[in-house]
PDB file of C-alpha atoms in Angstrom:
ATOM      1  CA  LEU Y  24       0.000   0.000   0.000  1.00  0.00           C
ATOM      2  CA  LYS Y  25       2.829   2.405   0.846  1.00  0.00           C
ATOM      3  CA  ILE Y  26       4.587   1.691  -2.459  1.00  0.00           C
ATOM      4  CA  VAL Y  27       1.370   2.344  -4.425  1.00  0.00           C
ATOM      5  CA  GLN Y  28       0.710   5.497  -2.392  1.00  0.00           C
ATOM      6  CA  ASN Y  29       4.226   6.738  -3.213  1.00  0.00           C
ATOM      7  CA  HIS Y  30       3.750   6.160  -6.957  1.00  0.00           C
ATOM      8  CA  TYR Y  31       0.321   7.788  -6.905  1.00  0.00           C
ATOM      9  CA  GLY Y  32       1.570  10.768  -4.908  1.00  0.00           C
ATOM     10  CA  LYS Y  33       4.239  11.497  -7.525  1.00  0.00           C
ATOM     11  CA  LEU Y  34       1.512  12.133 -10.090  1.00  0.00           C
ATOM     12  CA  PHE Y  35       0.575  15.321  -8.243  1.00  0.00           C
ATOM     13  CA  GLU Y  36       3.985  16.536  -7.059  1.00  0.00           C
ATOM     14  CA  GLY Y  37       4.318  20.273  -7.402  1.00  0.00           C
ATOM     15  CA  ASP Y  38       0.612  20.844  -8.032  1.00  0.00           C
ATOM     16  CA  ASP Y  39      -0.937  23.726  -6.188  1.00  0.00           C
ATOM     17  CA  PRO Y  40      -3.941  22.125  -4.448  1.00  0.00           C
ATOM     18  CA  THR Y  41      -6.050  25.278  -4.684  1.00  0.00           C
ATOM     19  CA  GLY Y  42      -5.189  25.907  -8.319  1.00  0.00           C
ATOM     20  CA  THR Y  43      -4.839  29.634  -7.639  1.00  0.00           C
ATOM     21  CA  ALA Y  44      -1.067  30.138  -7.453  1.00  0.00           C
ATOM     22  CA  LYS Y  45      -0.645  31.903 -10.812  1.00  0.00           C
ATOM     23  CA  LEU Y  46      -3.978  33.708 -10.959  1.00  0.00           C
ATOM     24  CA  PRO Y  47      -4.103  37.510 -10.641  1.00  0.00           C
ATOM     25  CA  ASP Y  48      -5.729  39.094  -7.633  1.00  0.00           C
ATOM     26  CA  VAL Y  49      -9.172  40.012  -8.959  1.00  0.00           C
ATOM     27  CA  ASP Y  50     -12.497  40.227  -7.152  1.00  0.00           C
ATOM     28  CA  TYR Y  51     -14.684  37.527  -8.685  1.00  0.00           C
ATOM     29  CA  GLY Y  52     -17.708  38.794  -6.809  1.00  0.00           C
ATOM     30  CA  ALA Y  53     -17.447  42.334  -8.225  1.00  0.00           C
ATOM     31  CA  GLY Y  54     -19.907  41.564 -11.012  1.00  0.00           C
ATOM     32  CA  PRO Y  55     -20.216  42.712 -14.649  1.00  0.00           C
ATOM     33  CA  GLU Y  56     -19.530  46.355 -13.777  1.00  0.00           C
ATOM     34  CA  ASP Y  57     -15.944  45.685 -12.714  1.00  0.00           C
ATOM     35  CA  GLY Y  58     -13.678  46.469 -15.665  1.00  0.00           C
ATOM     36  CA  ARG Y  59     -10.670  44.665 -14.212  1.00  0.00           C
ATOM     37  CA  LEU Y  60     -12.636  41.434 -13.813  1.00  0.00           C
ATOM     38  CA  ILE Y  61     -14.055  41.713 -17.350  1.00  0.00           C
ATOM     39  CA  GLU Y  62     -10.572  42.245 -18.771  1.00  0.00           C
ATOM     40  CA  HIS Y  63      -9.237  39.243 -16.819  1.00  0.00           C
ATOM     41  CA  LEU Y  64     -12.037  36.957 -18.032  1.00  0.00           C
ATOM     42  CA  ALA Y  65     -11.507  38.096 -21.616  1.00  0.00           C
ATOM     43  CA  GLN Y  66      -7.792  37.310 -21.323  1.00  0.00           C
ATOM     44  CA  LEU Y  67      -8.677  33.816 -20.097  1.00  0.00           C
ATOM     45  CA  GLY Y  68     -10.546  33.276 -23.366  1.00  0.00           C
ATOM     46  CA  PHE Y  69     -14.201  33.911 -22.524  1.00  0.00           C
ATOM     47  CA  LYS Y  70     -16.061  35.478 -25.470  1.00  0.00           C
ATOM     48  CA  LYS Y  71     -18.831  36.855 -23.230  1.00  0.00           C
ATOM     49  CA  PRO Y  72     -16.949  38.002 -20.131  1.00  0.00           C
ATOM     50  CA  VAL Y  73     -19.828  40.204 -18.929  1.00  0.00           C
ATOM     51  CA  ALA Y  74     -22.223  37.249 -18.850  1.00  0.00           C
ATOM     52  CA  VAL Y  75     -19.605  35.070 -17.147  1.00  0.00           C
ATOM     53  CA  ALA Y  76     -18.986  37.744 -14.499  1.00  0.00           C
ATOM     54  CA  GLY Y  77     -22.727  37.901 -13.826  1.00  0.00           C
ATOM     55  CA  THR Y  78     -22.920  34.116 -13.447  1.00  0.00           C
ATOM     56  CA  VAL Y  79     -19.987  34.028 -11.040  1.00  0.00           C
ATOM     57  CA  GLN Y  80     -21.545  36.830  -8.999  1.00  0.00           C
ATOM     58  CA  GLN Y  81     -24.718  34.736  -8.790  1.00  0.00           C
ATOM     59  CA  TRP Y  82     -22.672  31.776  -7.520  1.00  0.00           C
ATOM     60  CA  ILE Y  83     -21.279  33.942  -4.746  1.00  0.00           C
ATOM     61  CA  GLU Y  84     -24.504  35.698  -3.768  1.00  0.00           C
ATOM     62  CA  GLY Y  85     -27.179  33.176  -4.805  1.00  0.00           C
ATOM     63  CA  ASP Y  86     -28.983  30.595  -2.693  1.00  0.00           C
ATOM     64  CA  TYR Y  87     -27.840  27.273  -4.163  1.00  0.00           C
ATOM     65  CA  ARG Y  88     -29.050  24.197  -2.280  1.00  0.00           C
ATOM     66  CA  ALA Y  89     -25.640  22.511  -2.453  1.00  0.00           C
ATOM     67  CA  LEU Y  90     -23.940  25.543  -0.864  1.00  0.00           C
ATOM     68  CA  ARG Y  91     -26.210  26.050   2.142  1.00  0.00           C
ATOM     69  CA  VAL Y  92     -23.749  24.326   4.493  1.00  0.00           C
ATOM     70  CA  GLU Y  93     -21.329  27.039   5.581  1.00  0.00           C
ATOM     71  CA  ALA Y  94     -18.189  24.877   5.303  1.00  0.00           C
ATOM     72  CA  THR Y  95     -19.130  23.806   1.764  1.00  0.00           C
ATOM     73  CA  ARG Y  96     -19.878  27.396   0.773  1.00  0.00           C
ATOM     74  CA  ALA Y  97     -16.554  28.628   2.150  1.00  0.00           C
ATOM     75  CA  ALA Y  98     -14.664  25.888   0.291  1.00  0.00           C
ATOM     76  CA  PHE Y  99     -16.493  26.735  -2.946  1.00  0.00           C
ATOM     77  CA  LEU Y 100     -15.752  30.479  -2.670  1.00  0.00           C
ATOM     78  CA  GLU Y 101     -12.066  29.708  -2.177  1.00  0.00           C
ATOM     79  CA  PHE Y 102     -12.178  27.371  -5.168  1.00  0.00           C
ATOM     80  CA  ILE Y 103     -13.810  29.829  -7.630  1.00  0.00           C
ATOM     81  CA  PRO Y 104     -10.538  31.207  -9.123  1.00  0.00           C
ATOM     82  CA  GLY Y 105      -9.293  27.688  -9.888  1.00  0.00           C
ATOM     83  CA  LEU Y 106     -12.736  26.688 -11.185  1.00  0.00           C
ATOM     84  CA  ILE Y 107     -12.883  29.619 -13.614  1.00  0.00           C
ATOM     85  CA  ASP Y 108      -9.351  28.886 -14.810  1.00  0.00           C
ATOM     86  CA  GLY Y 109     -10.289  25.240 -15.378  1.00  0.00           C
ATOM     87  CA  LEU Y 110     -13.502  26.089 -17.247  1.00  0.00           C
ATOM     88  CA  ALA Y 111     -11.533  28.539 -19.384  1.00  0.00           C
ATOM     89  CA  HIS Y 112      -9.602  25.566 -20.772  1.00  0.00           C
ATOM     90  CA  ALA Y 113     -12.778  23.852 -21.987  1.00  0.00           C
ATOM     91  CA  GLU Y 114     -13.398  23.643 -25.734  1.00  0.00           C
ATOM     92  CA  GLU Y 115     -16.216  26.220 -25.397  1.00  0.00           C
ATOM     93  CA  PRO Y 116     -15.458  28.150 -22.176  1.00  0.00           C
ATOM     94  CA  ASP Y 117     -18.660  30.240 -22.127  1.00  0.00           C
ATOM     95  CA  ASP Y 118     -20.839  27.169 -22.632  1.00  0.00           C
ATOM     96  CA  ALA Y 119     -18.876  25.367 -19.908  1.00  0.00           C
ATOM     97  CA  VAL Y 120     -19.695  28.126 -17.393  1.00  0.00           C
ATOM     98  CA  ALA Y 121     -23.396  28.014 -18.334  1.00  0.00           C
ATOM     99  CA  ALA Y 122     -23.399  24.217 -18.043  1.00  0.00           C
ATOM    100  CA  PHE Y 123     -21.677  24.346 -14.653  1.00  0.00           C
ATOM    101  CA  ASP Y 124     -24.262  26.878 -13.464  1.00  0.00           C
ATOM    102  CA  ARG Y 125     -27.086  24.496 -14.407  1.00  0.00           C
ATOM    103  CA  PHE Y 126     -25.193  21.671 -12.739  1.00  0.00           C
ATOM    104  CA  LEU Y 127     -24.681  23.687  -9.555  1.00  0.00           C
ATOM    105  CA  GLY Y 128     -28.396  24.468  -9.458  1.00  0.00           C
ATOM    106  CA  ALA Y 129     -29.278  20.769  -9.724  1.00  0.00           C
ATOM    107  CA  LEU Y 130     -26.570  19.558  -7.326  1.00  0.00           C
ATOM    108  CA  GLN Y 131     -28.085  18.126  -4.161  1.00  0.00           C
ATOM    109  CA  ARG Y 132     -24.975  17.787  -1.989  1.00  0.00           C
ATOM    110  CA  GLY Y 133     -21.780  19.590  -2.864  1.00  0.00           C
ATOM    111  CA  GLY Y 134     -19.214  19.148  -0.091  1.00  0.00           C
ATOM    112  CA  ARG Y 135     -17.366  16.055  -1.249  1.00  0.00           C
ATOM    113  CA  LEU Y 136     -17.454  16.932  -4.947  1.00  0.00           C
ATOM    114  CA  ILE Y 137     -16.223  20.513  -4.430  1.00  0.00           C
ATOM    115  CA  SER Y 138     -13.419  19.236  -2.208  1.00  0.00           C
ATOM    116  CA  LEU Y 139     -12.403  16.723  -4.874  1.00  0.00           C
ATOM    117  CA  LEU Y 140     -12.455  19.318  -7.660  1.00  0.00           C
ATOM    118  CA  SER Y 141     -10.502  21.870  -5.635  1.00  0.00           C
ATOM    119  CA  GLN Y 142      -7.733  19.333  -4.987  1.00  0.00           C
ATOM    120  CA  ASN Y 143      -7.236  18.430  -8.639  1.00  0.00           C
ATOM    121  CA  ARG Y 144      -7.801  20.939 -11.426  1.00  0.00           C
ATOM    122  CA  ASP Y 145      -7.674  18.195 -14.061  1.00  0.00           C
ATOM    123  CA  PHE Y 146     -11.040  17.062 -12.723  1.00  0.00           C
ATOM    124  CA  VAL Y 147     -12.468  20.531 -13.420  1.00  0.00           C
ATOM    125  CA  ALA Y 148     -11.621  20.149 -17.116  1.00  0.00           C
ATOM    126  CA  LEU Y 149     -13.078  16.634 -17.099  1.00  0.00           C
ATOM    127  CA  VAL Y 150     -16.314  17.797 -15.427  1.00  0.00           C
ATOM    128  CA  ALA Y 151     -16.541  20.679 -17.925  1.00  0.00           C
ATOM    129  CA  LEU Y 152     -16.194  18.123 -20.739  1.00  0.00           C
ATOM    130  CA  ILE Y 153     -18.905  15.923 -19.196  1.00  0.00           C
ATOM    131  CA  LEU Y 154     -21.321  18.815 -18.689  1.00  0.00           C
ATOM    132  CA  GLY Y 155     -20.752  20.192 -22.185  1.00  0.00           C
ATOM    133  CA  ALA Y 156     -20.711  16.975 -24.204  1.00  0.00           C
ATOM    134  CA  ALA Y 157     -22.867  14.562 -22.190  1.00  0.00           C
ATOM    135  CA  PRO Y 158     -25.717  16.277 -20.314  1.00  0.00           C
ATOM    136  CA  ARG Y 159     -27.167  12.924 -19.218  1.00  0.00           C
ATOM    137  CA  LEU Y 160     -23.930  12.078 -17.387  1.00  0.00           C
ATOM    138  CA  GLY Y 161     -23.984  15.580 -15.893  1.00  0.00           C
ATOM    139  CA  ASP Y 162     -27.507  14.977 -14.591  1.00  0.00           C
ATOM    140  CA  MET Y 163     -26.336  11.719 -12.992  1.00  0.00           C
ATOM    141  CA  LEU Y 164     -23.461  13.542 -11.312  1.00  0.00           C
ATOM    142  CA  ALA Y 165     -25.785  16.243  -9.981  1.00  0.00           C
ATOM    143  CA  ARG Y 166     -28.137  13.654  -8.458  1.00  0.00           C
ATOM    144  CA  GLN Y 167     -25.422  11.349  -7.140  1.00  0.00           C
ATOM    145  CA  PRO Y 168     -22.169  13.345  -6.591  1.00  0.00           C
ATOM    146  CA  GLN Y 169     -20.509  10.324  -4.964  1.00  0.00           C
ATOM    147  CA  ILE Y 170     -20.177   8.599  -8.357  1.00  0.00           C
ATOM    148  CA  MET Y 171     -17.276  11.000  -8.991  1.00  0.00           C
ATOM    149  CA  ASP Y 172     -15.271   8.976  -6.451  1.00  0.00           C
ATOM    150  CA  GLY Y 173     -14.722   6.303  -9.085  1.00  0.00           C
ATOM    151  CA  LEU Y 174     -12.570   8.720 -11.097  1.00  0.00           C
ATOM    152  CA  VAL Y 175     -10.064   8.907  -8.225  1.00  0.00           C
ATOM    153  CA  ASP Y 176      -9.573   5.139  -8.236  1.00  0.00           C
ATOM    154  CA  PRO Y 177      -6.202   4.364  -9.920  1.00  0.00           C
ATOM    155  CA  ARG Y 178      -7.988   1.506 -11.758  1.00  0.00           C
ATOM    156  CA  PHE Y 179     -10.173   3.996 -13.608  1.00  0.00           C
ATOM    157  CA  PHE Y 180      -7.768   4.420 -16.544  1.00  0.00           C
ATOM    158  CA  GLY Y 181      -6.709   0.763 -16.531  1.00  0.00           C
ATOM    159  CA  ALA Y 182      -8.280  -2.155 -18.344  1.00  0.00           C
ATOM    160  CA  MET Y 183     -12.074  -2.225 -18.485  1.00  0.00           C
ATOM    161  CA  PRO Y 184     -13.482  -4.545 -15.795  1.00  0.00           C
ATOM    162  CA  ASP Y 185     -14.573  -7.940 -17.078  1.00  0.00           C
ATOM    163  CA  LYS Y 186     -17.707  -9.843 -16.062  1.00  0.00           C
ATOM    164  CA  LYS Y 187     -15.982 -11.506 -13.095  1.00  0.00           C
ATOM    165  CA  GLU Y 188     -14.720  -8.206 -11.667  1.00  0.00           C
ATOM    166  CA  LEU Y 189     -18.095  -6.538 -12.206  1.00  0.00           C
ATOM    167  CA  SER Y 190     -19.826  -9.414 -10.411  1.00  0.00           C
ATOM    168  CA  GLU Y 191     -17.427  -9.106  -7.463  1.00  0.00           C
ATOM    169  CA  ARG Y 192     -17.982  -5.336  -7.215  1.00  0.00           C
ATOM    170  CA  LEU Y 193     -21.737  -5.787  -7.447  1.00  0.00           C
ATOM    171  CA  ALA Y 194     -21.715  -8.465  -4.744  1.00  0.00           C
ATOM    172  CA  ALA Y 195     -19.648  -6.224  -2.451  1.00  0.00           C
ATOM    173  CA  THR Y 196     -22.097  -3.359  -3.017  1.00  0.00           C
ATOM    174  CA  LEU Y 197     -25.106  -5.495  -2.130  1.00  0.00           C
ATOM    175  CA  GLN Y 198     -23.791  -7.795   0.595  1.00  0.00           C
ATOM    176  CA  ASP Y 199     -25.039  -5.802   3.595  1.00  0.00           C
ATOM    177  CA  ALA Y 200     -28.279  -4.443   2.090  1.00  0.00           C
ATOM    178  CA  SER Y 201     -30.806  -4.268   4.910  1.00  0.00           C
ATOM    179  CA  SER Y 202     -34.043  -4.659   2.941  1.00  0.00           C
ATOM    180  CA  TYR Y 203     -35.521  -5.337  -0.497  1.00  0.00           C
ATOM    181  CA  GLU Y 204     -35.813  -1.570  -1.136  1.00  0.00           C
ATOM    182  CA  ASP Y 205     -32.238  -0.960   0.046  1.00  0.00           C
ATOM    183  CA  PHE Y 206     -31.083  -3.731  -2.292  1.00  0.00           C
ATOM    184  CA  LEU Y 207     -32.799  -2.077  -5.266  1.00  0.00           C
ATOM    185  CA  ASP Y 208     -31.468   1.380  -4.323  1.00  0.00           C
ATOM    186  CA  ARG Y 209     -27.898   0.059  -4.186  1.00  0.00           C
ATOM    187  CA  LEU Y 210     -28.428  -1.733  -7.476  1.00  0.00           C
ATOM    188  CA  ARG Y 211     -29.593   1.500  -9.144  1.00  0.00           C
ATOM    189  CA  LEU Y 212     -26.597   3.402  -7.780  1.00  0.00           C
ATOM    190  CA  PHE Y 213     -24.222   0.691  -9.021  1.00  0.00           C
ATOM    191  CA  GLY Y 214     -25.785   0.936 -12.486  1.00  0.00           C
ATOM    192  CA  GLN Y 215     -25.581   4.730 -12.548  1.00  0.00           C
ATOM    193  CA  GLU Y 216     -21.986   4.750 -11.334  1.00  0.00           C
ATOM    194  CA  SER Y 217     -21.005   2.171 -13.964  1.00  0.00           C
ATOM    195  CA  LEU Y 218     -22.735   4.138 -16.746  1.00  0.00           C
ATOM    196  CA  PHE Y 219     -21.021   7.332 -15.591  1.00  0.00           C
ATOM    197  CA  LEU Y 220     -17.533   5.816 -15.399  1.00  0.00           C
ATOM    198  CA  ILE Y 221     -17.765   4.053 -18.771  1.00  0.00           C
ATOM    199  CA  GLY Y 222     -19.256   7.171 -20.387  1.00  0.00           C
ATOM    200  CA  THR Y 223     -16.454   9.293 -18.955  1.00  0.00           C
ATOM    201  CA  ARG Y 224     -13.895   6.861 -20.346  1.00  0.00           C
ATOM    202  CA  ILE Y 225     -15.417   7.387 -23.809  1.00  0.00           C
ATOM    203  CA  LEU Y 226     -15.272  11.185 -23.440  1.00  0.00           C
ATOM    204  CA  SER Y 227     -11.681  11.126 -22.197  1.00  0.00           C
ATOM    205  CA  GLY Y 228     -10.651   8.993 -25.170  1.00  0.00           C
ATOM    206  CA  THR Y 229      -9.299   6.115 -23.058  1.00  0.00           C
ATOM    207  CA  VAL Y 230     -11.699   3.488 -24.389  1.00  0.00           C
ATOM    208  CA  SER Y 231     -13.255   2.933 -27.808  1.00  0.00           C
ATOM    209  CA  ALA Y 232     -16.993   2.987 -28.400  1.00  0.00           C
ATOM    210  CA  GLN Y 233     -16.836  -0.707 -29.337  1.00  0.00           C
ATOM    211  CA  HIS Y 234     -15.201  -1.690 -26.035  1.00  0.00           C
ATOM    212  CA  ALA Y 235     -17.645   0.549 -24.178  1.00  0.00           C
ATOM    213  CA  SER Y 236     -20.592  -1.222 -25.830  1.00  0.00           C
ATOM    214  CA  THR Y 237     -19.356  -4.532 -24.447  1.00  0.00           C
ATOM    215  CA  ALA Y 238     -18.782  -2.989 -21.017  1.00  0.00           C
ATOM    216  CA  PHE Y 239     -22.300  -1.509 -20.956  1.00  0.00           C
ATOM    217  CA  ALA Y 240     -23.701  -4.933 -21.885  1.00  0.00           C
ATOM    218  CA  ASP Y 241     -21.655  -6.617 -19.117  1.00  0.00           C
ATOM    219  CA  VAL Y 242     -23.042  -4.168 -16.553  1.00  0.00           C
ATOM    220  CA  ALA Y 243     -26.610  -4.648 -17.786  1.00  0.00           C
ATOM    221  CA  GLU Y 244     -26.245  -8.427 -17.821  1.00  0.00           C
ATOM    222  CA  GLY Y 245     -24.832  -8.494 -14.308  1.00  0.00           C
ATOM    223  CA  ILE Y 246     -27.687  -6.335 -13.005  1.00  0.00           C
ATOM    224  CA  VAL Y 247     -30.328  -8.413 -14.823  1.00  0.00           C
ATOM    225  CA  HIS Y 248     -28.949 -11.662 -13.377  1.00  0.00           C
ATOM    226  CA  THR Y 249     -28.822 -10.143  -9.894  1.00  0.00           C
ATOM    227  CA  VAL Y 250     -32.393  -8.856 -10.101  1.00  0.00           C
ATOM    228  CA  HIS Y 251     -33.517 -12.232 -11.448  1.00  0.00           C
ATOM    229  CA  GLY Y 252     -32.057 -14.021  -8.437  1.00  0.00           C
ATOM    230  CA  LEU Y 253     -33.585 -11.519  -6.026  1.00  0.00           C
ATOM    231  CA  VAL Y 254     -37.045 -11.629  -7.610  1.00  0.00           C
ATOM    232  CA  THR Y 255     -36.988 -15.445  -7.780  1.00  0.00           C
ATOM    233  CA  ASP Y 256     -36.319 -15.627  -4.037  1.00  0.00           C
ATOM    234  CA  GLN Y 257     -38.906 -12.960  -3.239  1.00  0.00           C
ATOM    235  CA  PHE Y 258     -41.534 -14.660  -5.388  1.00  0.00           C
ATOM    236  CA  ALA Y 259     -40.821 -18.062  -3.836  1.00  0.00           C
ATOM    237  CA  ALA Y 260     -41.039 -16.630  -0.314  1.00  0.00           C
ATOM    238  CA  GLN Y 261     -44.464 -15.178  -1.086  1.00  0.00           C
ATOM    239  CA  TYR Y 262     -45.999 -17.833  -3.358  1.00  0.00           C
ATOM    240  CA  GLY Y 263     -43.813 -20.921  -3.034  1.00  0.00           C
ATOM    241  CA  ARG Y 264     -42.213 -22.857  -5.888  1.00  0.00           C
ATOM    242  CA  ILE Y 265     -43.664 -24.983  -8.673  1.00  0.00           C
ATOM    243  CA  LYS Y 266     -42.005 -28.367  -8.988  1.00  0.00           C
ATOM    244  CA  GLY Y 267     -39.489 -28.361 -11.820  1.00  0.00           C
ATOM    245  CA  GLN Y 268     -40.051 -24.698 -12.607  1.00  0.00           C
ATOM    246  CA  GLU Y 269     -37.581 -22.784 -14.727  1.00  0.00           C
ATOM    247  CA  THR Y 270     -37.357 -19.189 -15.875  1.00  0.00           C
ATOM    248  CA  ALA Y 271     -35.549 -17.674 -18.824  1.00  0.00           C
ATOM    249  CA  ILE Y 272     -34.286 -14.157 -19.507  1.00  0.00           C
ATOM    250  CA  LEU Y 273     -34.519 -13.113 -23.143  1.00  0.00           C
ATOM    251  CA  ALA Y 274     -32.031 -10.386 -24.030  1.00  0.00           C
ATOM    252  CA  MET Y 275     -33.215  -8.724 -27.231  1.00  0.00           C
ATOM    253  CA  GLY Y 276     -32.112  -5.686 -29.196  1.00  0.00           C
ATOM    254  CA  ARG Y 277     -28.825  -4.084 -28.186  1.00  0.00           C
ATOM    255  CA  LEU Y 278     -28.370  -6.185 -25.065  1.00  0.00           C
ATOM    256  CA  GLY Y 279     -28.804  -9.359 -27.104  1.00  0.00           C
ATOM    257  CA  SER Y 280     -26.223  -8.219 -29.646  1.00  0.00           C
ATOM    258  CA  ARG Y 281     -23.993  -6.756 -26.888  1.00  0.00           C
ATOM    259  CA  GLU Y 282     -23.919  -3.342 -28.582  1.00  0.00           C
ATOM    260  CA  MET Y 283     -25.391  -1.200 -25.821  1.00  0.00           C
ATOM    261  CA  THR Y 284     -24.968   2.564 -25.652  1.00  0.00           C
TER     262      THR Y 284
END
């Protein structure tokens, strides 16, 4: 563990954790009327610096649900310079700011995600890419911010998990479920996290669409088999079993051809 930690730590040597070391001292809360802020945003590459300044002012002064906890709000305000710098490196910086604003409005809990983003500016660019190019993944992230944790796992950019590994992860997720409803909730979260991580791999260019199709099918198949086992047991507990009974799952369409999107 110490050897792995040492290798992993070297990836971030010399990084400024706040991402603000080289940024000029401007007041991001000054709003569209502040000429110095407008000039700074224009230099960063924003085509509509006045609109961006207004959005940032709204972040600072607005009542966003995810920022109602004082500690989270304080961390976010400190992170704004690094966030703006990261969004400025998106393919369409102005659209990235607008997308992040929508994301922030939909975000239910922000503490862990904001902490993660503030510690690694590369994640800001990745989130900007997700929000701009894959709104469905952005919606998932807003509803379930914890799925971002998978991106920190060193295995994320390794080989795609095979059926066996997916089954082991799924079993670990479900092993201490306390009820039928808890089981289904955990199953949904596992599916959403898997969709998000595979989709992000496609966006980051680290896996081909063909390999992703197989991975999506593996996830779906694992979930279907798990639900089948659960429902079989639940049905038997309520109604009993018919002697010699068998059930079959018919995978049609894209799941049957293992070409899921």
